[in-house]
């Protein structure tokens, strides 16, 4: 089993004090920064692009876990990789040929992840498993922070965890959406090793306690 990784989602940070907010979670023991890239097409929300990733790269040495919610994952994934991402993940639903996007991103020297929204079956990821560093299971519909965790998520995580174990892979299994001290237990029991949390971390002034309670 991989070590547990806590990845605060900066979508819930104060964008006018982003550097400071990133340092606060680093000092509080966070492992990665989760960066939500939305283009206003694939999801009805618009957020961070390559310019901000470039600034984050200069401001922090933390692992930048970039979650693309964009209609053209290869084009924007390349730009996000070039801007300094460590890992780029894209939605299965956004790619006509997911294998080609995986290859194209890998050529940019980043780790690669594949994401599924609640409407898609986890089995659809199986053909790509060997080629991925990470699988991200959404426990909400991608697009906005602060949504309620969906009860269907643990079962979907378990299906993927069993398959990863069965094939003897080291692929990380990440979960994103509505993660807090209660739901983190459910998803870890199901086999998730990488937890994204926005509201549960940046919504708290005591970020050390917030992160510790996700690890507990
Ligand atoms: C939403 C994003 C999430 C979001 C999670 O589409 O992918 O990363 O920031 O926020 P919380 O933890 O508040 O559900
Ligand atoms: Zn995300």
CSV table of C-alpha atoms and ligand atoms in Angstrom, one decimal:
chain,number,residue,atom,x,y,z
A,1,UNK,CA,0.0,0.0,0.0
A,2,UNK,CA,1.3,3.5,-0.9
A,3,UNK,CA,1.9,6.1,1.9
A,4,UNK,CA,-1.0,8.4,2.6
A,5,UNK,CA,-0.8,11.7,0.8
A,6,UNK,CA,-2.9,14.8,1.8
A,7,UNK,CA,-3.4,17.2,-1.0
A,8,UNK,CA,-5.1,20.5,-0.1
A,9,UNK,CA,-7.2,21.9,-3.0
A,10,UNK,CA,-6.2,25.5,-3.5
A,11,UNK,CA,-9.6,26.2,-5.0
A,12,UNK,CA,-10.7,26.9,-1.4
A,13,UNK,CA,-7.7,29.1,-0.7
A,14,UNK,CA,-7.6,32.9,-0.7
A,15,UNK,CA,-6.4,33.7,-4.2
A,16,UNK,CA,-5.3,37.2,-3.1
A,17,UNK,CA,-3.0,35.5,-0.6
A,18,UNK,CA,-2.2,32.3,-2.5
A,19,UNK,CA,1.5,32.1,-1.6
A,20,UNK,CA,0.8,32.5,2.1
A,21,UNK,CA,-2.0,30.0,2.0
A,22,UNK,CA,0.2,27.4,0.3
A,23,UNK,CA,3.0,27.9,2.9
A,24,UNK,CA,0.4,27.5,5.7
A,25,UNK,CA,-0.6,24.1,4.5
A,26,UNK,CA,3.0,23.1,3.8
A,27,UNK,CA,3.9,24.0,7.4
A,28,UNK,CA,0.8,22.1,8.6
A,29,UNK,CA,2.1,18.9,7.1
A,30,UNK,CA,0.4,18.7,3.7
A,31,UNK,CA,2.2,16.5,1.2
A,32,UNK,CA,1.0,17.9,-2.2
A,33,UNK,CA,-0.9,20.9,-3.6
A,34,UNK,CA,-4.0,20.1,-5.6
A,35,UNK,CA,-4.5,22.6,-8.4
A,36,UNK,CA,-7.9,22.6,-10.1
A,37,UNK,CA,-7.7,23.8,-13.7
A,38,UNK,CA,-11.2,24.6,-15.1
A,39,UNK,CA,-11.9,26.1,-18.6
A,40,UNK,CA,-15.5,27.1,-18.4
A,41,UNK,CA,-16.4,24.6,-21.1
A,42,UNK,CA,-15.8,21.1,-19.6
A,43,UNK,CA,-17.2,22.4,-16.4
A,44,UNK,CA,-19.2,25.6,-15.8
A,45,UNK,CA,-16.5,27.2,-13.8
A,46,UNK,CA,-13.3,29.1,-14.6
A,47,UNK,CA,-10.2,28.9,-12.4
A,48,UNK,CA,-6.5,28.6,-12.7
A,49,UNK,CA,-4.3,28.4,-15.8
A,50,UNK,CA,-0.6,28.0,-16.7
A,51,UNK,CA,0.3,31.5,-15.5
A,52,UNK,CA,-0.7,30.7,-11.9
A,53,UNK,CA,0.9,27.2,-12.1
A,54,UNK,CA,4.1,28.9,-13.2
A,55,UNK,CA,4.0,31.3,-10.2
A,56,UNK,CA,3.2,28.5,-7.8
A,57,UNK,CA,6.2,26.6,-9.2
A,58,UNK,CA,8.4,29.5,-8.3
A,59,UNK,CA,6.9,30.1,-4.9
A,60,UNK,CA,6.8,26.5,-3.7
A,61,UNK,CA,8.8,23.2,-3.9
A,62,UNK,CA,5.7,21.2,-3.1
A,63,UNK,CA,4.5,18.5,-5.5
A,64,UNK,CA,1.9,20.1,-7.8
A,65,UNK,CA,-1.0,17.8,-8.5
A,66,UNK,CA,-2.9,19.4,-11.4
A,67,UNK,CA,-6.4,18.3,-12.0
A,68,UNK,CA,-7.5,19.3,-15.4
A,69,UNK,CA,-11.2,19.9,-16.0
A,70,UNK,CA,-10.9,21.1,-19.5
A,71,UNK,CA,-12.3,20.2,-22.9
A,72,UNK,CA,-8.9,19.8,-24.5
A,73,UNK,CA,-6.7,17.9,-22.0
A,74,UNK,CA,-3.7,17.4,-24.4
A,75,UNK,CA,-3.3,21.0,-25.4
A,76,UNK,CA,-3.8,22.4,-21.9
A,77,UNK,CA,-2.1,19.5,-20.2
A,78,UNK,CA,1.1,20.3,-22.2
A,79,UNK,CA,1.0,23.9,-21.1
A,80,UNK,CA,0.3,23.0,-17.5
A,81,UNK,CA,3.2,20.5,-17.6
A,82,UNK,CA,5.5,23.1,-19.1
A,83,UNK,CA,4.5,25.6,-16.4
A,84,UNK,CA,5.9,23.2,-13.8
A,85,UNK,CA,3.3,20.6,-12.8
A,86,UNK,CA,4.6,17.4,-11.3
A,87,UNK,CA,1.5,15.4,-12.2
A,88,UNK,CA,-1.3,16.2,-14.6
A,89,UNK,CA,-4.6,14.3,-14.5
A,90,UNK,CA,-7.4,14.6,-17.0
A,91,UNK,CA,-11.0,13.4,-17.2
A,92,UNK,CA,-11.8,10.2,-19.2
A,93,UNK,CA,-14.9,12.0,-20.4
A,94,UNK,CA,-12.9,14.8,-22.0
A,95,UNK,CA,-10.7,12.6,-24.2
A,96,UNK,CA,-11.6,11.0,-27.5
A,97,UNK,CA,-8.4,8.9,-27.2
A,98,UNK,CA,-7.2,8.7,-23.6
A,99,UNK,CA,-4.2,6.6,-24.6
A,100,UNK,CA,-2.9,9.3,-26.9
A,101,UNK,CA,-3.4,12.0,-24.1
A,102,UNK,CA,-1.4,9.7,-21.7
A,103,UNK,CA,1.4,9.4,-24.2
A,104,UNK,CA,1.4,13.1,-25.1
A,105,UNK,CA,1.6,14.2,-21.4
A,106,UNK,CA,4.3,11.6,-20.6
A,107,UNK,CA,6.4,13.1,-23.3
A,108,UNK,CA,6.3,16.4,-21.3
A,109,UNK,CA,8.0,14.6,-18.4
A,110,UNK,CA,5.1,14.7,-15.9
A,111,UNK,CA,3.4,11.9,-14.1
A,112,UNK,CA,-0.1,11.2,-15.5
A,113,UNK,CA,-3.5,10.6,-13.9
A,114,UNK,CA,-6.9,9.7,-15.2
A,115,UNK,CA,-10.1,11.0,-13.5
A,116,UNK,CA,-13.7,9.7,-13.5
A,117,UNK,CA,-16.8,11.6,-12.6
A,118,UNK,CA,-19.6,9.8,-10.7
A,119,UNK,CA,-21.4,9.0,-14.0
A,120,UNK,CA,-18.7,6.7,-15.4
A,121,UNK,CA,-18.0,3.1,-14.4
A,122,UNK,CA,-14.6,2.4,-12.7
A,123,UNK,CA,-14.1,-0.5,-15.1
A,124,UNK,CA,-13.6,2.0,-17.9
A,125,UNK,CA,-10.2,2.9,-16.3
A,126,UNK,CA,-9.0,-0.7,-16.3
A,127,UNK,CA,-7.5,-0.7,-19.9
A,128,UNK,CA,-5.2,2.2,-18.9
A,129,UNK,CA,-4.2,1.2,-15.4
A,130,UNK,CA,-0.6,0.0,-16.3
A,131,UNK,CA,0.1,3.3,-18.0
A,132,UNK,CA,-1.0,5.6,-15.1
A,133,UNK,CA,0.7,7.0,-12.0
A,134,UNK,CA,-2.7,7.9,-10.4
A,135,UNK,CA,-6.4,7.3,-10.8
A,136,UNK,CA,-8.7,10.0,-9.4
A,137,UNK,CA,-12.2,9.0,-8.4
A,138,UNK,CA,-14.5,12.0,-8.0
A,139,UNK,CA,-16.8,11.8,-5.0
A,140,UNK,CA,-18.7,14.8,-6.3
A,141,UNK,CA,-19.4,16.1,-9.9
A,142,UNK,CA,-16.3,18.0,-10.8
A,143,UNK,CA,-16.7,21.8,-11.0
A,144,UNK,CA,-17.1,23.4,-7.6
A,145,UNK,CA,-15.7,23.1,-4.1
A,146,UNK,CA,-17.9,22.7,-1.1
A,147,UNK,CA,-20.2,20.0,-2.4
A,148,UNK,CA,-21.5,17.0,-0.4
A,149,UNK,CA,-19.6,13.7,-0.6
A,150,UNK,CA,-21.5,11.0,-2.7
A,151,UNK,CA,-22.1,7.7,-0.9
A,152,UNK,CA,-21.4,5.8,-4.2
A,153,UNK,CA,-17.7,6.8,-4.0
A,154,UNK,CA,-16.3,4.1,-1.6
A,155,UNK,CA,-17.6,1.2,-3.7
A,156,UNK,CA,-16.1,2.7,-6.8
A,157,UNK,CA,-12.8,3.2,-5.0
A,158,UNK,CA,-12.8,-0.4,-3.8
A,159,UNK,CA,-13.3,-1.7,-7.4
A,160,UNK,CA,-10.2,0.1,-8.5
A,161,UNK,CA,-8.2,-0.7,-5.4
A,162,UNK,CA,-8.9,-4.4,-5.9
A,163,UNK,CA,-7.8,-4.2,-9.5
A,164,UNK,CA,-4.6,-2.3,-8.7
A,165,UNK,CA,-3.7,-4.8,-6.1
A,166,UNK,CA,-4.7,-7.8,-8.3
A,167,UNK,CA,-2.3,-6.5,-11.0
A,168,UNK,CA,0.5,-5.7,-8.5
A,169,UNK,CA,0.6,-2.1,-9.5
A,170,UNK,CA,1.8,1.0,-7.5
A,171,UNK,CA,-0.8,3.3,-9.1
A,172,UNK,CA,-2.0,5.9,-6.6
A,173,UNK,CA,-5.7,6.0,-5.9
A,174,UNK,CA,-6.9,9.6,-5.2
A,175,UNK,CA,-10.3,10.8,-4.1
A,176,UNK,CA,-11.6,14.4,-4.5
A,177,UNK,CA,-14.8,16.0,-3.3
A,178,UNK,CA,-16.4,16.4,0.1
A,179,UNK,CA,-13.5,14.9,2.0
A,180,UNK,CA,-13.5,15.6,5.7
A,181,UNK,CA,-12.5,13.8,8.9
A,182,UNK,CA,-15.6,11.5,8.6
A,183,UNK,CA,-15.5,10.7,4.9
A,184,UNK,CA,-11.7,10.3,4.8
A,185,UNK,CA,-12.1,7.2,6.9
A,186,UNK,CA,-14.6,5.7,4.5
A,187,UNK,CA,-12.4,6.3,1.5
A,188,UNK,CA,-9.3,5.1,3.1
A,189,UNK,CA,-11.0,1.9,4.2
A,190,UNK,CA,-12.0,1.5,0.6
A,191,UNK,CA,-8.4,1.7,-0.5
A,192,UNK,CA,-7.8,5.4,-1.4
A,193,UNK,CA,-4.2,6.6,-0.5
A,194,UNK,CA,-4.4,10.2,-1.8
A,195,UNK,CA,-6.9,12.6,-0.3
A,196,UNK,CA,-7.9,15.9,-1.8
A,197,UNK,CA,-9.6,18.4,0.5
A,198,UNK,CA,-10.5,22.0,-0.1
A,199,UNK,CA,-13.1,23.3,2.4
A,200,UNK,CA,-12.0,20.9,5.2
A,201,UNK,CA,-8.5,22.5,5.2
A,202,UNK,CA,-8.7,26.0,3.8
A,203,UNK,CA,-12.0,26.6,5.6
A,204,UNK,CA,-10.3,26.1,8.9
A,205,UNK,CA,-8.0,28.6,10.6
A,206,UNK,CA,-6.2,25.7,12.4
A,207,UNK,CA,-4.8,23.9,9.4
A,208,UNK,CA,-2.5,21.6,11.4
A,209,UNK,CA,-5.5,20.1,13.2
A,210,UNK,CA,-7.5,19.9,10.0
A,211,UNK,CA,-4.8,17.9,8.2
A,212,UNK,CA,-4.1,15.7,11.3
A,213,UNK,CA,-7.8,14.8,11.5
A,214,UNK,CA,-7.7,13.7,7.9
A,215,UNK,CA,-4.7,11.4,8.7
A,216,UNK,CA,-6.2,10.1,11.9
B,1,LIG,C1,-13.9,20.3,-7.6
B,1,LIG,C2,-12.5,20.1,-7.4
B,1,LIG,C3,-12.1,19.8,-6.0
B,1,LIG,C4,-12.6,20.8,-4.9
B,1,LIG,C5,-12.8,20.0,-3.7
B,1,LIG,O1,-14.2,20.0,-8.9
B,1,LIG,O2,-12.0,19.1,-8.2
B,1,LIG,O3,-10.7,19.6,-5.9
B,1,LIG,O4,-11.7,21.8,-4.6
B,1,LIG,O5,-13.4,20.8,-2.7
B,1,LIG,P1,-14.0,20.2,-1.4
B,1,LIG,O6,-12.9,19.5,-0.6
B,1,LIG,O7,-14.5,21.5,-0.7
B,1,LIG,O8,-15.1,19.3,-1.8
B,2,LIG,ZN1,-9.8,18.6,-7.9
